[in-house]
């Protein structure tokens, strides 16, 4: 029932694993684009099928429901952020260097996955309770990693405070990129990361040490 | 057709102006609560009527459509932020002091109106094109005020940079309060404003000047 070319080696009428994976990826990609553009509620399953070039019957073979697609998008994106943070933390740099790397990598992931960020910011409330709980656990783990790094920086005397307000505000600042980042803006993601890192670490106030030029 | 008590001085079967205003306010309040809790798309007009204790026919007399309610919520909130920023800027304090007052007042307004913020962050995309354009104009004016203050601080040598990335990041940090502020958290809105102001102006990095204790 899919519109994929029929492979001569297909057996028992079921698509092969690689074809199934391709189809699933097309469906996920279509859902991500439509959810990011119009919102979860305003997107119909039929539109996702049309965009992915998959018929309705096959669509339900590959995915369970529209909510399952939303869950897959938000889960995959949050797991990606988490794996990336864990990789950076495991390198055991000093806390300020680790924080700098976390900010830079977070900015790059947000820019790369800004459609998932937009869906996250807008439509996370549409998850089932069960999925919302698991997503919150993943986000809490991520936030705890950032907090641990900031705590370590404070304990070592390199950071002035480790208040949770700062961690929340910092992550809020970075996540807001999902709203205001423009592909054709004057700065690359790396430059944006540098500007935000400087703002967070050194502040905006001019001092003898940080005055430009 | 409303469930309001019938006033003995009501004439020609129409509610008096004060009653109309009361009813409108009840409807707006109910819409704000429901949109903030469940989202615009998941809220039905009938639920708004039930929560506001207004019957469906009267509901459409008082408001045009569900989208009109969304528009009123987002417009009123953004106008409030704008009027507040203009009041602070007209006091002509020095730019760093003005920025500090802007941050403090913005935090307090966000905390007070966090349901409107949540609706703004999630459901602004559900506005009609015409309303979305006007909302964007209001937001652009607000952002330009902040940018002007930061530009003035930079021109006077008090701020190290006036890059738009910083202004976007700062506003993103403050607006993210709509997600993470908890009424029973350990800090008052004024304390949160102080912590975020210090972070933005002085940075997180410990120096001889800013080390705690």
Coordinates of C-alpha atoms in Angstrom, one line a residue:
Chain A
X1 CA 0.0 0.0 0.0
X2 CA 3.0 2.3 0.0
X3 CA 4.1 4.4 -3.0
X4 CA 7.6 3.1 -2.7
X5 CA 9.0 1.2 -5.7
X6 CA 8.4 -2.5 -5.2
X7 CA 11.7 -4.3 -4.6
X8 CA 12.2 -7.5 -6.5
X9 CA 13.6 -9.2 -3.4
X10 CA 10.7 -8.1 -1.2
X11 CA 9.2 -11.2 0.5
X12 CA 5.8 -12.1 1.9
X13 CA 4.4 -8.7 0.8
X14 CA 6.1 -6.8 3.6
X15 CA 8.6 -4.0 2.9
X16 CA 12.2 -4.9 3.8
X17 CA 13.8 -3.4 6.9
X18 CA 15.8 -0.7 5.0
X19 CA 12.6 0.4 3.1
X20 CA 10.7 0.5 6.3
X21 CA 13.3 2.6 7.9
X22 CA 13.3 4.9 4.8
X23 CA 9.6 5.3 4.9
X24 CA 9.6 5.9 8.7
X25 CA 12.3 8.6 8.2
X26 CA 10.2 10.3 5.4
X27 CA 7.2 10.3 7.7
X28 CA 9.1 11.7 10.6
X29 CA 10.6 14.4 8.5
X30 CA 7.3 15.4 7.0
X31 CA 5.7 15.5 10.5
X32 CA 8.5 17.6 11.8
X33 CA 8.2 20.1 9.0
X34 CA 4.4 20.4 9.2
X35 CA 4.3 20.5 13.1
X36 CA 7.0 23.2 13.0
X37 CA 5.3 25.3 10.4
X38 CA 1.6 25.0 11.4
X39 CA 1.6 23.4 14.8
X40 CA 0.7 19.9 16.0
X41 CA -3.1 20.6 16.3
X42 CA -3.4 22.3 12.9
X43 CA -1.7 19.4 11.1
X44 CA -3.7 16.5 9.8
X45 CA -2.5 12.9 9.5
X46 CA -3.5 13.0 5.8
X47 CA -1.2 16.0 5.2
X48 CA 1.7 14.1 6.8
X49 CA 1.0 11.2 4.5
X50 CA 0.8 13.4 1.4
X51 CA 4.0 15.2 2.2
X52 CA 5.8 11.9 3.0
X53 CA 4.3 10.3 -0.1
X54 CA 2.9 7.5 2.0
X55 CA -0.8 6.4 1.8
X56 CA -3.0 6.5 4.9
X57 CA -3.1 2.7 5.5
X58 CA 0.7 2.4 5.3
X59 CA 1.0 5.5 7.5
X60 CA -0.6 3.7 10.4
X61 CA 1.5 0.6 9.7
X62 CA 4.6 2.7 10.2
X63 CA 3.5 5.0 13.0
X64 CA 0.9 4.5 15.7
X65 CA -0.7 7.9 15.9
X66 CA 0.0 11.6 15.3
X67 CA 0.9 11.9 19.0
X68 CA 3.5 9.1 18.5
X69 CA 5.1 11.2 15.8
X70 CA 5.2 14.2 18.2
X71 CA 6.7 12.0 20.9
X72 CA 9.3 10.6 18.6
X73 CA 10.4 14.2 17.6
X74 CA 10.6 15.5 21.1
X75 CA 12.2 12.4 22.5
X76 CA 14.8 12.1 19.8
X77 CA 15.7 15.8 20.1
X78 CA 16.0 15.8 23.9
X79 CA 18.0 12.5 23.9
X80 CA 20.4 14.1 21.4
X81 CA 20.9 17.1 23.7
X82 CA 21.4 14.8 26.6
X83 CA 24.0 12.5 24.8
X84 CA 25.8 15.6 23.6
X85 CA 26.0 17.1 27.1
X86 CA 27.2 13.8 28.6
X87 CA 29.9 13.5 25.9
X88 CA 31.2 17.0 26.8
X89 CA 31.0 16.4 30.6
X90 CA 32.9 13.1 30.3
X91 CA 35.9 14.9 28.8
X92 CA 36.5 16.3 32.3
X93 CA 37.7 19.8 31.4
X94 CA 37.6 22.4 34.1
X95 CA 34.0 23.6 34.8
X96 CA 34.2 27.0 33.0
X97 CA 35.7 25.3 29.9
X98 CA 33.0 22.6 30.2
X99 CA 30.3 25.2 30.5
X100 CA 31.7 27.1 27.5
X101 CA 31.6 23.8 25.4
X102 CA 28.1 23.0 26.6
X103 CA 26.9 26.5 25.5
X104 CA 28.6 26.2 22.1
X105 CA 27.3 22.8 21.4
X106 CA 23.8 23.6 22.7
X107 CA 23.6 26.6 20.4
X108 CA 24.7 24.5 17.4
X109 CA 22.2 21.8 18.2
X110 CA 19.4 24.3 18.6
X111 CA 20.2 26.0 15.4
X112 CA 20.4 22.7 13.5
X113 CA 17.3 21.3 15.1
X114 CA 15.3 24.5 15.4
X115 CA 12.2 23.0 13.9
X116 CA 12.2 20.4 16.7
X117 CA 12.8 23.3 19.2
X118 CA 9.9 25.2 17.8
X119 CA 7.7 22.1 18.2
X120 CA 9.0 21.5 21.7
X121 CA 8.4 25.1 22.8
X122 CA 4.8 25.1 21.4
X123 CA 3.4 21.6 21.4
X124 CA 5.0 19.6 24.2
X125 CA 1.6 20.0 26.1
X126 CA 0.0 17.8 23.4
X127 CA 1.9 14.7 24.6
X128 CA 0.0 12.0 26.5
X129 CA 0.6 12.1 30.2
X130 CA 2.9 9.0 30.0
X131 CA 5.1 10.6 27.3
X132 CA 5.1 14.0 29.1
X133 CA 6.5 12.3 32.2
X134 CA 9.3 10.6 30.4
X135 CA 10.1 13.8 28.4
X136 CA 10.2 15.7 31.7
X137 CA 12.6 13.1 33.1
X138 CA 15.0 13.5 30.2
X139 CA 14.8 17.3 30.5
X140 CA 15.4 17.1 34.2
X141 CA 18.5 15.0 33.6
X142 CA 19.8 17.5 31.1
X143 CA 19.2 20.4 33.4
X144 CA 20.9 18.5 36.3
X145 CA 24.0 18.0 34.1
X146 CA 24.2 21.8 33.5
X147 CA 23.6 22.5 37.2
X148 CA 26.3 20.0 38.2
X149 CA 28.8 21.8 36.0
X150 CA 27.8 25.2 37.4
X151 CA 27.9 23.8 40.9
X152 CA 31.4 22.5 40.3
X153 CA 32.5 25.9 38.9
X154 CA 31.1 27.6 41.9
X155 CA 32.7 25.2 44.3
X156 CA 36.1 25.7 42.6
X157 CA 35.7 29.5 43.0
X158 CA 35.5 30.1 39.2
X159 CA 31.8 31.1 39.2
X160 CA 30.3 33.6 41.5
X161 CA 27.0 31.8 42.0
X162 CA 25.3 28.5 41.2
X163 CA 21.8 29.6 41.8
X164 CA 19.2 27.5 39.9
X165 CA 17.7 30.8 38.6
X166 CA 20.9 31.3 36.6
X167 CA 20.8 27.8 35.2
X168 CA 17.1 28.2 34.2
X169 CA 17.8 31.7 32.7
X170 CA 20.8 30.5 30.8
X171 CA 18.9 27.5 29.3
X172 CA 16.0 29.8 28.6
X173 CA 18.2 32.2 26.8
X174 CA 19.7 29.5 24.6
X175 CA 16.4 27.8 23.9
X176 CA 14.9 31.1 22.8
X177 CA 17.2 30.8 19.8
X178 CA 14.4 28.5 18.5
X179 CA 12.3 31.7 18.1
X180 CA 14.7 34.3 17.0
X181 CA 17.5 32.6 15.1
X182 CA 17.5 33.7 11.4
X183 CA 19.5 31.6 8.9
X184 CA 20.5 34.8 7.0
X185 CA 21.4 36.8 10.1
X186 CA 24.8 38.4 10.3
X187 CA 26.3 35.8 12.7
X188 CA 27.1 32.1 12.4
X189 CA 26.0 29.7 15.1
X190 CA 29.6 29.6 16.5
X191 CA 29.6 33.4 16.7
X192 CA 26.2 33.5 18.4
X193 CA 27.6 30.9 20.9
X194 CA 30.6 33.1 21.5
X195 CA 28.6 36.3 22.1
X196 CA 26.2 34.5 24.5
X197 CA 29.1 32.8 26.3
X198 CA 30.8 36.1 26.8
X199 CA 27.6 37.7 28.0
X200 CA 26.9 34.9 30.5
X201 CA 30.5 34.6 31.8
X202 CA 31.7 38.2 31.7
X203 CA 28.5 40.2 31.7
X204 CA 27.5 43.2 29.6
X205 CA 29.0 45.9 31.9
X206 CA 32.2 47.4 30.5
X207 CA 35.2 47.0 32.7
X208 CA 38.9 47.8 32.0
X209 CA 39.4 44.1 31.2
X210 CA 36.6 43.5 28.7
X211 CA 36.1 46.8 26.8
X212 CA 36.0 46.1 23.1
X213 CA 38.5 47.5 20.6
Chain B
X1 CA -29.7 35.1 27.6
X2 CA -26.9 35.7 30.1
X3 CA -26.9 34.2 33.5
X4 CA -26.3 37.6 35.0
X5 CA -28.8 38.9 37.5
X6 CA -31.3 41.1 35.7
X7 CA -30.9 44.7 36.7
X8 CA -34.1 46.6 37.4
X9 CA -32.7 49.6 35.4
X10 CA -31.8 47.5 32.4
X11 CA -33.5 49.0 29.3
X12 CA -34.5 47.5 25.9
X13 CA -33.3 44.1 27.0
X14 CA -29.6 44.9 26.6
X15 CA -27.2 44.7 29.5
X16 CA -25.9 48.0 30.8
X17 CA -22.3 49.0 30.0
X18 CA -20.9 48.0 33.4
X19 CA -22.6 44.6 33.1
X20 CA -21.3 44.1 29.6
X21 CA -17.8 45.0 30.8
X22 CA -18.1 42.6 33.7
X23 CA -19.2 39.8 31.4
X24 CA -16.5 40.5 28.9
X25 CA -13.9 40.4 31.7
X26 CA -15.2 37.1 33.0
X27 CA -15.0 35.7 29.4
X28 CA -11.5 37.0 28.9
X29 CA -10.4 35.6 32.3
X30 CA -11.9 32.2 31.5
X31 CA -10.3 32.1 28.1
X32 CA -6.9 33.1 29.5
X33 CA -7.1 30.3 32.1
X34 CA -8.2 27.6 29.7
X35 CA -5.8 28.6 26.9
X36 CA -2.9 28.7 29.4
X37 CA -3.8 25.3 30.9
X38 CA -4.8 23.3 27.8
X39 CA -3.7 25.4 24.8
X40 CA -5.8 27.4 22.3
X41 CA -6.6 24.5 20.0
X42 CA -7.6 22.1 22.7
X43 CA -10.1 24.7 24.3
X44 CA -13.7 24.8 23.0
X45 CA -15.8 27.9 23.0
X46 CA -18.4 26.0 25.0
X47 CA -15.9 25.4 27.8
X48 CA -15.0 29.1 27.9
X49 CA -18.7 29.9 28.2
X50 CA -19.2 27.3 31.0
X51 CA -16.2 28.6 32.9
X52 CA -17.3 32.2 32.6
X53 CA -20.9 31.3 33.3
X54 CA -22.1 32.8 30.1
X55 CA -24.4 31.0 27.6
X56 CA -23.2 30.4 24.0
X57 CA -25.5 33.0 22.4
X58 CA -24.4 35.7 24.8
X59 CA -20.8 34.6 24.3
X60 CA -20.9 35.5 20.6
X61 CA -22.6 38.8 21.5
X62 CA -19.6 39.7 23.8
X63 CA -16.8 38.3 21.7
X64 CA -16.5 37.7 17.9
X65 CA -14.7 34.3 17.9
X66 CA -12.2 32.2 19.9
X67 CA -9.4 33.8 17.9
X68 CA -10.6 37.3 18.9
X69 CA -10.1 36.2 22.5
X70 CA -6.6 35.0 21.8
X71 CA -5.9 38.3 20.0
X72 CA -7.2 40.3 23.0
X73 CA -5.0 38.3 25.4
X74 CA -1.8 38.7 23.4
X75 CA -2.5 42.3 22.4
X76 CA -3.3 43.5 25.9
X77 CA -0.3 41.7 27.4
X78 CA 2.1 43.1 24.8
X79 CA 0.7 46.6 25.1
X80 CA 1.2 46.4 28.8
X81 CA 4.9 45.5 28.4
X82 CA 5.3 48.3 25.9
X83 CA 3.6 51.0 28.0
X84 CA 5.7 49.9 31.0
X85 CA 9.0 50.0 29.0
X86 CA 8.0 53.5 27.7
X87 CA 7.3 54.7 31.2
X88 CA 10.7 53.5 32.4
X89 CA 12.6 55.0 29.4
X90 CA 10.9 58.4 29.7
X91 CA 12.3 58.7 33.2
X92 CA 15.7 59.3 31.5
X93 CA 17.9 57.5 34.0
X94 CA 21.4 56.5 32.7
X95 CA 21.3 53.5 30.4
X96 CA 22.6 50.9 32.8
X97 CA 20.0 52.1 35.4
X98 CA 17.3 52.1 32.8
X99 CA 18.3 48.6 31.7
X100 CA 18.2 47.4 35.3
X101 CA 14.7 48.9 35.8
X102 CA 13.5 47.4 32.5
X103 CA 14.7 43.9 33.6
X104 CA 13.1 44.2 37.0
X105 CA 9.8 45.4 35.7
X106 CA 9.8 42.9 32.9
X107 CA 10.4 40.0 35.3
X108 CA 7.5 41.3 37.5
X109 CA 5.1 41.6 34.6
X110 CA 6.1 38.2 33.3
X111 CA 5.5 36.6 36.7
X112 CA 2.2 38.4 37.2
X113 CA 1.0 37.6 33.6
X114 CA 2.7 34.2 33.2
X115 CA -0.5 32.7 31.9
X116 CA -0.6 35.2 29.1
X117 CA 3.2 34.5 28.5
X118 CA 2.5 30.8 28.2
X119 CA -0.3 31.5 25.7
X120 CA 2.0 33.9 23.8
X121 CA 4.9 31.4 23.7
X122 CA 2.7 28.5 22.6
X123 CA -0.3 29.8 20.6
X124 CA 0.7 33.1 18.9
X125 CA 0.8 31.1 15.6
X126 CA -2.9 30.6 15.8
X127 CA -3.6 34.3 15.2
X128 CA -5.0 35.5 11.9
X129 CA -2.4 36.9 9.6
X130 CA -3.7 40.5 10.2
X131 CA -3.5 40.1 14.0
X132 CA -0.1 38.4 13.8
X133 CA 1.2 41.4 11.8
X134 CA 0.0 43.9 14.4
X135 CA 1.4 41.8 17.3
X136 CA 4.7 41.6 15.6
X137 CA 4.7 45.4 15.2
X138 CA 4.1 45.8 18.9
X139 CA 6.8 43.3 19.7
X140 CA 9.2 45.0 17.4
X141 CA 8.6 48.3 19.1
X142 CA 9.2 46.7 22.4
X143 CA 12.5 45.1 21.3
X144 CA 13.6 48.4 19.7
X145 CA 13.1 50.2 23.0
X146 CA 15.4 47.6 24.7
X147 CA 17.9 47.9 21.9
X148 CA 17.9 51.7 22.1
X149 CA 18.8 51.5 25.8
X150 CA 21.5 49.0 25.2
X151 CA 22.8 51.1 22.2
X152 CA 22.9 54.1 24.5
X153 CA 24.8 52.2 27.2
X154 CA 27.3 51.0 24.6
X155 CA 27.7 54.5 23.1
X156 CA 28.3 55.9 26.6
X157 CA 31.0 53.3 27.3
X158 CA 29.1 51.6 30.1
X159 CA 28.2 48.4 28.1
X160 CA 30.8 46.3 26.3
X161 CA 28.6 45.5 23.3
X162 CA 25.2 46.3 21.8
X163 CA 25.0 43.3 19.6
X164 CA 21.4 42.4 18.7
X165 CA 22.2 38.8 19.7
X166 CA 22.6 40.0 23.3
X167 CA 19.2 41.8 23.2
X168 CA 17.5 38.7 21.8
X169 CA 19.2 36.4 24.3
X170 CA 18.4 38.7 27.2
X171 CA 14.7 39.0 26.3
X172 CA 14.6 35.2 25.6
X173 CA 16.1 34.6 29.1
X174 CA 13.4 36.8 30.7
X175 CA 10.5 35.4 28.7
X176 CA 11.6 31.9 29.5
X177 CA 10.4 32.7 33.1
X178 CA 6.9 31.9 31.6
X179 CA 8.0 28.3 31.5
X180 CA 10.1 27.8 34.6
X181 CA 8.8 30.3 37.2
X182 CA 7.3 28.5 40.2
X183 CA 5.1 30.4 42.6
X184 CA 6.5 28.4 45.6
X185 CA 10.1 28.6 44.5
X186 CA 12.7 30.0 46.9
X187 CA 12.9 33.4 45.3
X188 CA 10.5 36.4 45.0
X189 CA 10.1 38.0 41.5
X190 CA 12.3 40.9 42.8
X191 CA 15.1 38.4 43.8
X192 CA 14.9 36.6 40.5
X193 CA 15.2 40.0 38.7
X194 CA 18.3 40.9 40.8
X195 CA 19.9 37.5 40.1
X196 CA 19.3 37.8 36.3
X197 CA 20.3 41.5 36.3
X198 CA 23.6 40.6 38.0
X199 CA 24.2 37.7 35.6
X200 CA 23.6 39.9 32.6
X201 CA 25.5 42.9 33.7
X202 CA 28.4 41.3 35.6
X203 CA 28.5 37.8 34.3
X204 CA 29.0 34.5 36.1
X205 CA 32.7 34.4 36.2
X206 CA 34.1 35.1 39.6
X207 CA 36.4 38.2 39.8
X208 CA 38.0 40.0 42.7
X209 CA 35.1 42.5 42.5
X210 CA 32.1 40.2 42.4
X211 CA 32.9 37.2 44.5
X212 CA 30.2 36.4 46.9
X213 CA 30.5 36.5 50.7

